[in-house]
Coordinates of C-alpha atoms in Angstrom, one line a residue:
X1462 CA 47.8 -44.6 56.6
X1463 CA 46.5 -43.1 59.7
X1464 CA 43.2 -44.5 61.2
X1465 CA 39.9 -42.9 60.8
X1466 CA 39.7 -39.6 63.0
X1467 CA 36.4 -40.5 64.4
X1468 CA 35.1 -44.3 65.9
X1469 CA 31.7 -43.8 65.8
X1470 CA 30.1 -47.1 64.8
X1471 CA 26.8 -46.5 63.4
X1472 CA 27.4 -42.6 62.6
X1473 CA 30.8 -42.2 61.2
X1474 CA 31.5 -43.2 57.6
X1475 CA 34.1 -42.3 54.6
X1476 CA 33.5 -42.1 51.0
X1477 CA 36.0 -43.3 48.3
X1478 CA 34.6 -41.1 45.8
X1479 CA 37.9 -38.6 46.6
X1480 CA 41.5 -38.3 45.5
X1481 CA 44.5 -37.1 48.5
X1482 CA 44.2 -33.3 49.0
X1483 CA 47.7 -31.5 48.2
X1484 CA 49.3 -29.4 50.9
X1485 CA 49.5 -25.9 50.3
X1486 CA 46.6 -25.6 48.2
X1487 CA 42.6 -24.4 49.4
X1488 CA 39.8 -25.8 50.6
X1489 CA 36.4 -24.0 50.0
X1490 CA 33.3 -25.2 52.0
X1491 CA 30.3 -24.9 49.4
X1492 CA 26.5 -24.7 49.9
X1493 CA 24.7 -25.2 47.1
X1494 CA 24.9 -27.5 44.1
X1495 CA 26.7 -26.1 41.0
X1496 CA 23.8 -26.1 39.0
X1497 CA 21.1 -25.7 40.6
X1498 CA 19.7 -23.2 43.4
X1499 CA 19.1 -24.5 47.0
X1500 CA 17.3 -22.5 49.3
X1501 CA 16.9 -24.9 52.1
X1502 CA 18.9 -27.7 53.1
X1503 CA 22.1 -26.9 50.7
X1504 CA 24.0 -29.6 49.6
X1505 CA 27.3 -29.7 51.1
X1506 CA 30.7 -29.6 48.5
X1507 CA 34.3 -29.2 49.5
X1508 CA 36.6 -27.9 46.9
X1509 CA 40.2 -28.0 46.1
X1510 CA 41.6 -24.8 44.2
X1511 CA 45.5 -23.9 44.2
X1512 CA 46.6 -20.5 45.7
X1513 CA 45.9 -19.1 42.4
X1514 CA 42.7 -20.5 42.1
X1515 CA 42.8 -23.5 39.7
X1516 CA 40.5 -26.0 40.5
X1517 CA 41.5 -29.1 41.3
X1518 CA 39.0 -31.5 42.6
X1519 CA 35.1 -31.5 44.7
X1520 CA 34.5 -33.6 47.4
X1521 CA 30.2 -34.0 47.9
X1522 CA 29.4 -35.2 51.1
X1523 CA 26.2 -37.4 51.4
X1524 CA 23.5 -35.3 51.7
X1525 CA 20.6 -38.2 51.6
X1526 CA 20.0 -40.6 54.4
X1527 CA 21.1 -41.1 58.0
X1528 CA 24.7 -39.8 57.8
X1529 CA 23.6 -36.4 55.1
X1530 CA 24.7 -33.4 56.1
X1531 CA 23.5 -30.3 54.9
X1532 CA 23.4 -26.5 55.3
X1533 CA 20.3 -23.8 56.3
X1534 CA 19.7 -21.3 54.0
X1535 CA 21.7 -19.1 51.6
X1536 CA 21.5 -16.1 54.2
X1537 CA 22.8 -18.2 56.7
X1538 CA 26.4 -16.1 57.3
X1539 CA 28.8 -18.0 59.4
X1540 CA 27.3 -20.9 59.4
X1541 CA 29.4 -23.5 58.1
X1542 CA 32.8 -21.7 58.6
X1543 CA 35.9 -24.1 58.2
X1544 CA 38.7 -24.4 60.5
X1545 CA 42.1 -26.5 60.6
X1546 CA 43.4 -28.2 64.0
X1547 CA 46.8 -26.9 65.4
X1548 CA 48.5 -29.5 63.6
X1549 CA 46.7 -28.7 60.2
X1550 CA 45.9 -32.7 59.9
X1551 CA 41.8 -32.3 60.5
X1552 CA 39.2 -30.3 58.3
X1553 CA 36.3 -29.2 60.5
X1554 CA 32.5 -27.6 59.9
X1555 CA 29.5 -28.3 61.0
X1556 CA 26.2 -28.3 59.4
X1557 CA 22.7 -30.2 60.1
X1558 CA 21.9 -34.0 59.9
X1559 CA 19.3 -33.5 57.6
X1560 CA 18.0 -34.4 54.2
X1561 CA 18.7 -31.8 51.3
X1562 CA 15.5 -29.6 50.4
X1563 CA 14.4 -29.5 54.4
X1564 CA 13.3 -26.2 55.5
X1565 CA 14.0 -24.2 58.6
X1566 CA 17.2 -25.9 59.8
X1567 CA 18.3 -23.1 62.1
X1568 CA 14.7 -23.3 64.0
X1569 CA 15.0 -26.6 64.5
X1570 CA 15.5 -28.9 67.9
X1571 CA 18.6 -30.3 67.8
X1572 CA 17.0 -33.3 69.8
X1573 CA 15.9 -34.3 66.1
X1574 CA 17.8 -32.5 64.0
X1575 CA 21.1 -33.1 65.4
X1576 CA 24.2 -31.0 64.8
X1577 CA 27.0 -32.7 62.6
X1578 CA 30.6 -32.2 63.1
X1579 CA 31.9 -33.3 59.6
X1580 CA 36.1 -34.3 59.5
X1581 CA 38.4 -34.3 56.7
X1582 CA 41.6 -35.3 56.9
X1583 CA 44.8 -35.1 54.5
X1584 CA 43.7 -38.2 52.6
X1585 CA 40.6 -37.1 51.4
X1586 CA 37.9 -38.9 53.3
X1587 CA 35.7 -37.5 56.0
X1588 CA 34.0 -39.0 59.1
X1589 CA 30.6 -37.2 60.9
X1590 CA 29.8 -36.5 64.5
X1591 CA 25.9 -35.5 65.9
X1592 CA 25.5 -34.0 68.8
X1593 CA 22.4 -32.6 70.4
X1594 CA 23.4 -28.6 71.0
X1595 CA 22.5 -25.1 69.7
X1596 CA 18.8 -25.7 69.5
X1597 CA 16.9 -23.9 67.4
X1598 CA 20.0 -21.7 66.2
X1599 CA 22.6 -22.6 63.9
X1600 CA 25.7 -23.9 64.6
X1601 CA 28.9 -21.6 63.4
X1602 CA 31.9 -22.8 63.7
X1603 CA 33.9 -26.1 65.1
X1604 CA 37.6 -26.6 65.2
X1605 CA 39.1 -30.4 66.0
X1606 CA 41.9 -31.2 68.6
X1607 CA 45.3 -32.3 67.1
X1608 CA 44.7 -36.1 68.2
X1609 CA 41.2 -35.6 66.8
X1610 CA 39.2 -37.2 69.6
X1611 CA 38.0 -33.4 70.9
X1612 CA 36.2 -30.2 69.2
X1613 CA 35.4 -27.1 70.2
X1614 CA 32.4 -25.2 68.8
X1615 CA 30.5 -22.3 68.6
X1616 CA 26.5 -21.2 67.5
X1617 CA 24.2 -18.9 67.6
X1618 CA 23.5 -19.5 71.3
X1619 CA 24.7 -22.1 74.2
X1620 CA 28.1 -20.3 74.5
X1621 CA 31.3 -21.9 73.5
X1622 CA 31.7 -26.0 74.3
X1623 CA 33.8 -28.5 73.8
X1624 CA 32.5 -32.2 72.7
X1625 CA 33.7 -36.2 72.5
X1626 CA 33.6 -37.9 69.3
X1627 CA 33.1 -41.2 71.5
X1628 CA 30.0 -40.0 74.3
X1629 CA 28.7 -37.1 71.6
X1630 CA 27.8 -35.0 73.8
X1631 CA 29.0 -31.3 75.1
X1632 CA 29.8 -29.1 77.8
X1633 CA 30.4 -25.9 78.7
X1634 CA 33.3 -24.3 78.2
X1635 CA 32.6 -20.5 77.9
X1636 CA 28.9 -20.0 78.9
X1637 CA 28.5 -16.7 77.7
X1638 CA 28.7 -13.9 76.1
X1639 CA 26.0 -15.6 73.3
X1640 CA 26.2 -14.8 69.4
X1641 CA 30.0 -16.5 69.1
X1642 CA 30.9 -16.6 65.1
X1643 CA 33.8 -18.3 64.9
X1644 CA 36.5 -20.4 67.1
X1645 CA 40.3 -21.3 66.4
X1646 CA 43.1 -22.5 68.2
X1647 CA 46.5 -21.4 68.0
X1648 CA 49.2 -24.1 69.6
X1649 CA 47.1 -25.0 72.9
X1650 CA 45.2 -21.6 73.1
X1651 CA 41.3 -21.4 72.0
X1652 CA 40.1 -18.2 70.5
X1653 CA 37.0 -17.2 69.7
X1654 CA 35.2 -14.0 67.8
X1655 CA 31.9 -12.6 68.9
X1656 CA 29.2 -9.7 67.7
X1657 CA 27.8 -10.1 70.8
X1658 CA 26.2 -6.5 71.7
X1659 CA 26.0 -6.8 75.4
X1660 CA 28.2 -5.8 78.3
X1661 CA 26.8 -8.3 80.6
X1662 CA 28.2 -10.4 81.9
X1663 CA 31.8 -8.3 81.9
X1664 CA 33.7 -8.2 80.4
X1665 CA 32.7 -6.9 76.9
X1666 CA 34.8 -8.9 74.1
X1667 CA 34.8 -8.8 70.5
X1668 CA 37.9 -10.9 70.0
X1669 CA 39.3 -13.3 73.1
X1670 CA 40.9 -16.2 74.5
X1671 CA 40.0 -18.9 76.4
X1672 CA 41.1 -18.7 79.9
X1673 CA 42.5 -21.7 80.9
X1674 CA 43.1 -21.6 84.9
X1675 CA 39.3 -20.3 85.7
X1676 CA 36.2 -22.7 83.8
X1677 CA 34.0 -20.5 82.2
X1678 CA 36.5 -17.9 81.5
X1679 CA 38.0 -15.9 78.7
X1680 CA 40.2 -12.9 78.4
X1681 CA 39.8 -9.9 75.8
X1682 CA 42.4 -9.2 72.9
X1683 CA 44.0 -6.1 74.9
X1684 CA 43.2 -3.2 72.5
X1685 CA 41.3 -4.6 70.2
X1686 CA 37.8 -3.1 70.6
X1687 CA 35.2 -4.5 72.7
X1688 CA 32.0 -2.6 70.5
X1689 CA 32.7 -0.7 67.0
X1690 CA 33.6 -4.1 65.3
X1691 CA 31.6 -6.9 64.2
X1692 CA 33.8 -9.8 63.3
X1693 CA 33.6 -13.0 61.3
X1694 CA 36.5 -15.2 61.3
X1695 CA 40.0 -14.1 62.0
X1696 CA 43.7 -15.4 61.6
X1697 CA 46.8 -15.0 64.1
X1698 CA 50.1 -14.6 63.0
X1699 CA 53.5 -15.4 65.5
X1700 CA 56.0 -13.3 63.3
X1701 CA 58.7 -13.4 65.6
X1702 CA 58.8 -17.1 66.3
X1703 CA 58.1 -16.4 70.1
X1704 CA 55.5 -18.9 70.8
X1705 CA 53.0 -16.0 71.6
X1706 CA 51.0 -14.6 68.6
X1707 CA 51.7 -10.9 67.4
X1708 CA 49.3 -10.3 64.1
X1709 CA 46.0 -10.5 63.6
X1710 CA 43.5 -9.9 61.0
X1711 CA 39.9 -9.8 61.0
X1712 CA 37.2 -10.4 59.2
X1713 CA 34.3 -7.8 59.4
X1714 CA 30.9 -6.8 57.2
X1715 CA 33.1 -4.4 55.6
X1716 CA 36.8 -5.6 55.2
X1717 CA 39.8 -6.7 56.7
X1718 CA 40.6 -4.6 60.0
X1719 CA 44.7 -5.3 61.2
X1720 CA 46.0 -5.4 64.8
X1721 CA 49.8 -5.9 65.9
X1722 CA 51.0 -6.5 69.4
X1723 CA 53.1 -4.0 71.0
X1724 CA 53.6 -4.1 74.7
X1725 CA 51.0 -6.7 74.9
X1726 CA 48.3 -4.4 73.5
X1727 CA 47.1 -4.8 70.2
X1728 CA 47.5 -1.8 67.9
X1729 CA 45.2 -0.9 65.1
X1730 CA 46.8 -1.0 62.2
X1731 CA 43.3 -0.1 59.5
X1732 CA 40.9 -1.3 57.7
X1733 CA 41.0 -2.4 54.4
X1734 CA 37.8 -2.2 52.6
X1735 CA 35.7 -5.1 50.2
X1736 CA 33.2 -1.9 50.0
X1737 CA 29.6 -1.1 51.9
X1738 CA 28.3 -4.5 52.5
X1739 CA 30.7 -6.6 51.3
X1740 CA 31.4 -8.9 54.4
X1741 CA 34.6 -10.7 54.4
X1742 CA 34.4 -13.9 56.4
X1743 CA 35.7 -17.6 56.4
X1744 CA 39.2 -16.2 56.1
X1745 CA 43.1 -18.0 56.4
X1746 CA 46.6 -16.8 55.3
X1747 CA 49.8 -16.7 55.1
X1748 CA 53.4 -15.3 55.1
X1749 CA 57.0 -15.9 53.2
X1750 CA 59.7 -16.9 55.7
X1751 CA 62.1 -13.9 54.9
X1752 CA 59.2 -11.9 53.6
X1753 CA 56.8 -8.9 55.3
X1754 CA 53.6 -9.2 53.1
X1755 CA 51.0 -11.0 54.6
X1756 CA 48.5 -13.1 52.0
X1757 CA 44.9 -13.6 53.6
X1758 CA 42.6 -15.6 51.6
X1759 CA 38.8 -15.1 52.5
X1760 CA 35.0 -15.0 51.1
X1761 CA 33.4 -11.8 50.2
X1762 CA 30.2 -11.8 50.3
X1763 CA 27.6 -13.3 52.4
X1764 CA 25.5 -14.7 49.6
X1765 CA 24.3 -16.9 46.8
X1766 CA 27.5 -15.8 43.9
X1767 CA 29.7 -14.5 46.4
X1768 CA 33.9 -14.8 45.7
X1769 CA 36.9 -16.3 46.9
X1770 CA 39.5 -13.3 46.9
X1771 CA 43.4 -13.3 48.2
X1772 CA 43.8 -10.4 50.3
X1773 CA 47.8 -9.2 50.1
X1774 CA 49.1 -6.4 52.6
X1775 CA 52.4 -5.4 51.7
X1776 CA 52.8 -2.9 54.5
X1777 CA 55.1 -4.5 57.5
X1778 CA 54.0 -6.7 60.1
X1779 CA 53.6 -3.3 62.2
X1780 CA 52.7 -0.9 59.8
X1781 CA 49.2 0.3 58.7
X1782 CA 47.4 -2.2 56.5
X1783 CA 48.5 -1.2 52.6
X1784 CA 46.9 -4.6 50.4
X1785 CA 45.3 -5.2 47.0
X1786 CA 43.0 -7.7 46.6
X1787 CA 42.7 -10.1 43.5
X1788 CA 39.2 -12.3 42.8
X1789 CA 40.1 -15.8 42.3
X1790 CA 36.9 -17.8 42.1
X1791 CA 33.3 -16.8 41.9
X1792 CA 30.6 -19.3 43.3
X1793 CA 28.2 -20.7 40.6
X1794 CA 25.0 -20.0 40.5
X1795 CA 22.9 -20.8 43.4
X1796 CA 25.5 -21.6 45.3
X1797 CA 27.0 -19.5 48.4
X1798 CA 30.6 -19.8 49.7
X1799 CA 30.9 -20.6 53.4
X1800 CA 34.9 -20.3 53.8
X1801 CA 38.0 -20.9 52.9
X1802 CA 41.6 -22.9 55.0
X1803 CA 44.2 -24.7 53.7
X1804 CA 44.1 -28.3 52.7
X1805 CA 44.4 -31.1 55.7
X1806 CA 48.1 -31.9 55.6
X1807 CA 49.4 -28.3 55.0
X1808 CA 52.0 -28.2 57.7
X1809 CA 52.9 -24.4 58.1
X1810 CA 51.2 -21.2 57.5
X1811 CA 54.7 -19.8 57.0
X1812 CA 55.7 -21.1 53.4
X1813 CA 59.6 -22.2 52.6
X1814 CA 59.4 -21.1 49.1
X1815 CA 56.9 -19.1 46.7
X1816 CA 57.4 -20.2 43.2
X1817 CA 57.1 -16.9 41.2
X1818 CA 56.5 -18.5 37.7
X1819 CA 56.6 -21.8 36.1
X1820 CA 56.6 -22.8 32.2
X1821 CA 58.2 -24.8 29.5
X1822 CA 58.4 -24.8 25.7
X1823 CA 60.2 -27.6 23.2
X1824 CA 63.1 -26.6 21.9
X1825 CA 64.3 -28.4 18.9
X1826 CA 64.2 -32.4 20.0
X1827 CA 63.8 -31.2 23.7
X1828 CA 61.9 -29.4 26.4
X1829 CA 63.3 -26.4 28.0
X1830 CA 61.4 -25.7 31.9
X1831 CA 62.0 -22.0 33.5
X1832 CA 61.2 -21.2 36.8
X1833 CA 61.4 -18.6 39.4
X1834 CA 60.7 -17.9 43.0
X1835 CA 60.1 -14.7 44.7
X1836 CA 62.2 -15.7 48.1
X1837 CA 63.1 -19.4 49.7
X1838 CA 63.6 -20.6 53.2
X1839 CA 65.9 -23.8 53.6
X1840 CA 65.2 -25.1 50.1
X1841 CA 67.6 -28.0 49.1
X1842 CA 66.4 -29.2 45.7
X1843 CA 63.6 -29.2 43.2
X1844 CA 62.4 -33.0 41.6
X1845 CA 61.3 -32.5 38.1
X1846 CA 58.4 -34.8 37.8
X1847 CA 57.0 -35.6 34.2
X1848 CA 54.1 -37.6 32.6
X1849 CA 52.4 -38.7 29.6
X1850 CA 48.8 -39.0 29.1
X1851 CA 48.5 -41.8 31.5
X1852 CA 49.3 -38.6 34.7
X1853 CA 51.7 -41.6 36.6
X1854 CA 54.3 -38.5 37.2
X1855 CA 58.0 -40.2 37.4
X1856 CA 60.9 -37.7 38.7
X1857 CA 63.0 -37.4 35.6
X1858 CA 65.9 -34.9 37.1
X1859 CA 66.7 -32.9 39.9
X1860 CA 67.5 -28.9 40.5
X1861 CA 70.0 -27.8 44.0
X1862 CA 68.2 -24.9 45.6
X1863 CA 69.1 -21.7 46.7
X1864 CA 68.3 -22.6 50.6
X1865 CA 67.8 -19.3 51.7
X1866 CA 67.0 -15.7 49.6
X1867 CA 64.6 -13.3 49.4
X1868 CA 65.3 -12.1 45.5
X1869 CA 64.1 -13.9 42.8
X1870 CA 65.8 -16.9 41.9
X1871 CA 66.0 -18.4 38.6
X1872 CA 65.6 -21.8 37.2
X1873 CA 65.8 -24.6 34.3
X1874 CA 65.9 -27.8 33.3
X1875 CA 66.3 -29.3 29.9
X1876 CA 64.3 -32.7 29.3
X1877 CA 66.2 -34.3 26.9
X1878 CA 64.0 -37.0 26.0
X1879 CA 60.7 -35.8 25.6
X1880 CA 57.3 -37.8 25.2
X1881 CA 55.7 -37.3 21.8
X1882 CA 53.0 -35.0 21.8
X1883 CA 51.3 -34.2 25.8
X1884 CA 54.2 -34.1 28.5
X1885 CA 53.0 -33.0 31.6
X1886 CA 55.4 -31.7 34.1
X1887 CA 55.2 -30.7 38.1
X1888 CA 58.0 -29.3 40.6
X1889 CA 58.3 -31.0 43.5
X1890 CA 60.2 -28.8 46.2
X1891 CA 61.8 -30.2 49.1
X1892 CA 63.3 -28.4 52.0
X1893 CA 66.4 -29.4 54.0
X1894 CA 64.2 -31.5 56.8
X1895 CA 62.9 -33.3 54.2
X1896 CA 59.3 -31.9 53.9
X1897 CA 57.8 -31.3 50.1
X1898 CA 55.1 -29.5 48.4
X1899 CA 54.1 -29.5 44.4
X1900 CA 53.3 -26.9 42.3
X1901 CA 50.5 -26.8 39.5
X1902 CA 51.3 -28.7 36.7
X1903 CA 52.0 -27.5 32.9
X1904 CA 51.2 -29.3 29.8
X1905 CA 54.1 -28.9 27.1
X1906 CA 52.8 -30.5 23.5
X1907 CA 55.6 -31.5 21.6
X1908 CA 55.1 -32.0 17.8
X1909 CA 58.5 -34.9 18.0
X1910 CA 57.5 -38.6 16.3
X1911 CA 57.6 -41.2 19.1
X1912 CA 61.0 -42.8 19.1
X1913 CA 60.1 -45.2 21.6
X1914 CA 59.7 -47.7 18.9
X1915 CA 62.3 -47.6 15.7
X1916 CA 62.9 -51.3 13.3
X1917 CA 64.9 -51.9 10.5
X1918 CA 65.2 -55.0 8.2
X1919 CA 68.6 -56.4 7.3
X1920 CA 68.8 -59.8 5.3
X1921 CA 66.3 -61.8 7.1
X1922 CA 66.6 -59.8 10.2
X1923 CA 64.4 -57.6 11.7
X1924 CA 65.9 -55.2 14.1
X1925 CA 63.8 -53.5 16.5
X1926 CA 65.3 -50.2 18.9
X1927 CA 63.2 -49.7 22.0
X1928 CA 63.9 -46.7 24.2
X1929 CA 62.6 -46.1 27.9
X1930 CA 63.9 -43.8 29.9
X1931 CA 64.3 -46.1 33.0
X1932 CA 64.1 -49.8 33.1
X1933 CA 61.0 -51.5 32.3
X1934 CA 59.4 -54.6 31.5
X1935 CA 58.1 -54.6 28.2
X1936 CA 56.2 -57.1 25.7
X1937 CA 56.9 -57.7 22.3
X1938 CA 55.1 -59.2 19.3
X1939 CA 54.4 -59.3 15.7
X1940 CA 50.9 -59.3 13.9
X1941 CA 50.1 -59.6 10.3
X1942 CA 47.4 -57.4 8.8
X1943 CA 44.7 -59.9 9.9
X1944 CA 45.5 -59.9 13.6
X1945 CA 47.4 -63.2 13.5
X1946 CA 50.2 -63.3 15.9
X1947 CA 53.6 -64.6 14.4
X1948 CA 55.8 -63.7 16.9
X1949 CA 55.9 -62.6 20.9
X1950 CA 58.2 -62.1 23.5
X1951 CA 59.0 -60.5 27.1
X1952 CA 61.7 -58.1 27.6
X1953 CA 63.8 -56.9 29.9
X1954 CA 64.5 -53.3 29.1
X1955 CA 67.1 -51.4 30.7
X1956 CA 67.3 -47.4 30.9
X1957 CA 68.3 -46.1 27.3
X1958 CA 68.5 -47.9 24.3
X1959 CA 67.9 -51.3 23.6
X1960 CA 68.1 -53.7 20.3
X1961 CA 66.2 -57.1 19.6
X1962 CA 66.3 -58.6 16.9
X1963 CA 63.6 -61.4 14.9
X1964 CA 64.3 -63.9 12.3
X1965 CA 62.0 -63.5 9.5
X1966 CA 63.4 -65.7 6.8
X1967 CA 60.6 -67.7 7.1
X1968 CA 58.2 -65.5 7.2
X1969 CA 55.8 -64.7 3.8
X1970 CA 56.2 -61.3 2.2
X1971 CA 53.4 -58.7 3.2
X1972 CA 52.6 -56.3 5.9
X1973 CA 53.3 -56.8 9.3
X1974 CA 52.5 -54.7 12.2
X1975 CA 55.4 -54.2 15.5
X1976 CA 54.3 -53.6 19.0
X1977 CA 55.8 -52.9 22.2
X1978 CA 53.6 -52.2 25.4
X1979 CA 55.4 -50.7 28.5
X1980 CA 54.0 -49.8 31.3
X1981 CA 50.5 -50.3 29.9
X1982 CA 51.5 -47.8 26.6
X1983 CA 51.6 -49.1 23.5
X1984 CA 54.0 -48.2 20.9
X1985 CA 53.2 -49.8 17.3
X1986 CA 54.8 -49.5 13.6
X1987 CA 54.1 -50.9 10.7
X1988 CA 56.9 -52.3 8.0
X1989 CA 57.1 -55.0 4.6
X1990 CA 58.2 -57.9 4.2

């Protein structure tokens, strides 16, 4: 396990109250408890939904104390927007070291009320940063360096700066213009967005880019305009594998606006509208290798009930935005959605494979799993994983892939030996370099009598059939009706069937009770004497 991201003695902590996020699915930044409406100081809860929107797990951070962490207001718009580091290992935001319920955050002097950087990474746990900057406005937006040991960040004034999680402090890295919303990187570039209204200092930007050979500089997105758009967050797309990016979308009050590169200008491709007022922000996405739509996950909605939507533009990389947009989770009530990114630990916005459909059905004395996917990129296998009640998934067979296509491909597996009653079962897909991701899992019920457990009596024998479907360690012992144990013994179980058989010839007639734990399970039948 990697260390902590951030060494900061007395103000960086984790929580074990978590579970390991899963790459590939989404993380929502939450203000506001699901219950209950918070107007000031929002409690602060990260959430875990699959592409589709399942839930799968919250995350509270403190929100009491000398390490809480909370948000301003409901109103407050890009406050709190969530970004991922280059390497899509760190989790950043950044909200106020404050107590829950405390009033006029944004006003506040960051002297007392410092600033907090909080981290995620893939494992679940999260370390804090303060740092004394954007007095008395609210800070926006942070993004972490890929070792971890840098941010930069944006708020409502003080420009764009970077800070240290060992010194906590900042500096300068664009001074102005003011009114930053969000910042990103992409490889080693910074970009930022800006509604900043003023022309001075030149040059006017909406969009830009850090300018690395001149301190304090930044360079405009060529064509994208400099004062008819007011952006939120934004996502860059390198389509072509050049190492420059090529498609951007944006954020604004109204919907998603598109811009390609061509001839190193950007091209405006449309706007695709969430409706008057409706402001899209807090956005990610991502695209098929093989494949032109484009799937942009964002917020809309600035406040208390707003939803998490995917956003998918089937047009071209270079062709004027054509997308439907599908609402996947709405925020309870009182709460507000800040934004949305991948989990920590997703290592691509470009995705291998897109698993169309999963589902499975029992079929006689087994279970039959069908599967599709809508296009693959180097795809060597599928690992059928399966579980009982106890959710310890074991791979129980294994599926070639297709390696590369872009029609749907079809797939099953018959699980011969099903549990009796719940089986739970997950695809694991692996590509050719050896990287994996899981899909949601399905719950097949089976209506089969266990069969890990079978005895019969011949002469004085008792013989007792265990199955497993791998080798186990099992114990094995007798009880009469009254709880008395009359016999016991350990067993070395290989995978398949195996046979064991008891004396009883001197054993009384009556009832007797047979049980066989494995793995913690416990199988049990009862038989005469």
């Amino acid at each position: 396990m990697k260390k902590h991201l951030l060494t900061l003695g007395l103000l960086a902590f984790g929580f074990t109250s978590f579970a390991q996020f899963t790459p590939g699915n989404l993380v929502v930044v939450q203000a506001g408890d699901d219950a209950t409406t918070e107007t000031n100081g929002m409690t602060i809860h990260v959430k875990e939904y699959t592409k589709t929107g399942g839930f799968v797990q919250k995350i509270s951070v403190t929100s009491s104390g000398a390490n809480s962490v909370v948000f301003g207001t409901p109103s407050a718009t890009t406050e709190g927007t969530p970004a991922l580091s280059s390497n899509r290992q760190f989790l950043t935001f950044m909200g106020y070291n404050a107590n829950a319920g405390t009033a006029s955050l944004s006003g506040s002097n960051s002297s007392t009320t410092k600033r907090t950087a909080v981290v995620f990474k893939a494992d679940g746990t999260y370390s804090t940063a303060n740092f004394n900057v954007f007095s008395g406005q609210s800070p926006r937006s942070i993004v972490a360096s890929n070792t971890g040991t840098d941010f930069w960040m944006v708020g409502g004034s003080s420009g764009l700066r970077t800070g240290n999680t060992s010194s906590e402090t900042t500096t300068s890295v664009v001074a102005s213009p003011t009114a930053f919303r969000s910042v990103n990187t992409v490889g080693s570039d910074i970009y930022f967005s800006t509604s900043n209204s003023s022309t001075s200092p030149a040059p006017a930007v909406r969009i830009g880019k850090v300018d690395g050979t001149a301190t304090g500089g930044f360079i405009p997105l060529p064509g994208v305009p400099t004062t008819t758009i007011i952006p939120h967050s934004f996502v860059l797309f390198d389509t072509d594998n050049s190492g420059t990016p090529d498609l951007l979308y944006v954020g604004l009050d109204d919907g998603l606006q598109k811009y390609h590169l061509s001839g190193g200008t950007w091209v405006d491709d449309g706007l695709f509208s969430t409706g008057t007022g409706s402001i899209l922000k807090g956005i990610t996405g991502f695209i098929v290798t093989g494949q032109t739509d484009v799937t942009i996950f964002g917020i809309v909605g600035a406040n208390i009930g707003n939803k998490l939507v995917s956003i998918v533009d089937n047009a071209g990389f270079t062709s004027t935005i054509s997308a439907s947009k599908t609402d996947l989770v709405t925020a309870p009530a009182g709460a507000v959605f800040k934004g949305v990114t991948f989990t920590p630990g997703t290592t691509q916005t470009v995705l291998p494979v897109e698993l169309k459909s999963f589902e499975g059905r029992q079929q006689s004395q087994s279970v039959r799993l069908d599967w599709a996917t809508a296009s693959e990129h180097n795809n060597s296998h599928f690992n059928v994983l399966r579980a009982n009640d106890n959710k310890q998934f074991k791979s129980i067979g294994k599926v070639e892939g297709n390696g590369n296509a872009s029609t749907i491909q079809k797939y099953a597996f018959v699980d011969a030996n099903p549990f009796a009653g719940n089986n739970y079962y997950q695809l694991q897909q692996v590509d050719f370099n050896g990287s994996a991701e899981k899909s949601d899992v399905i719950l097949v019920k089976t209506d089969l009598k266990d069969k890990t457990l079978s005895i019969h009596q011949k002469g004085g024998q008792l013989e007792a059939t265990i199955y497993v479907d791998e080798a186990a360690t099992a114990q094995f012992y007798i009880n009469n009706v009254s709880g008395q144990k009359i016999f016991e013994t350990k067993l070395q179980l290989s995978n398949g069937y195996n046979q064991q058989s008891i004396d009883l010839s001197k054993i009384n007639a009556g009832v007797y009770i047979a049980t066989v734990v494995i793995n913690g399970n416990k199988h049990t039948l009862k038989f005469v004497r």
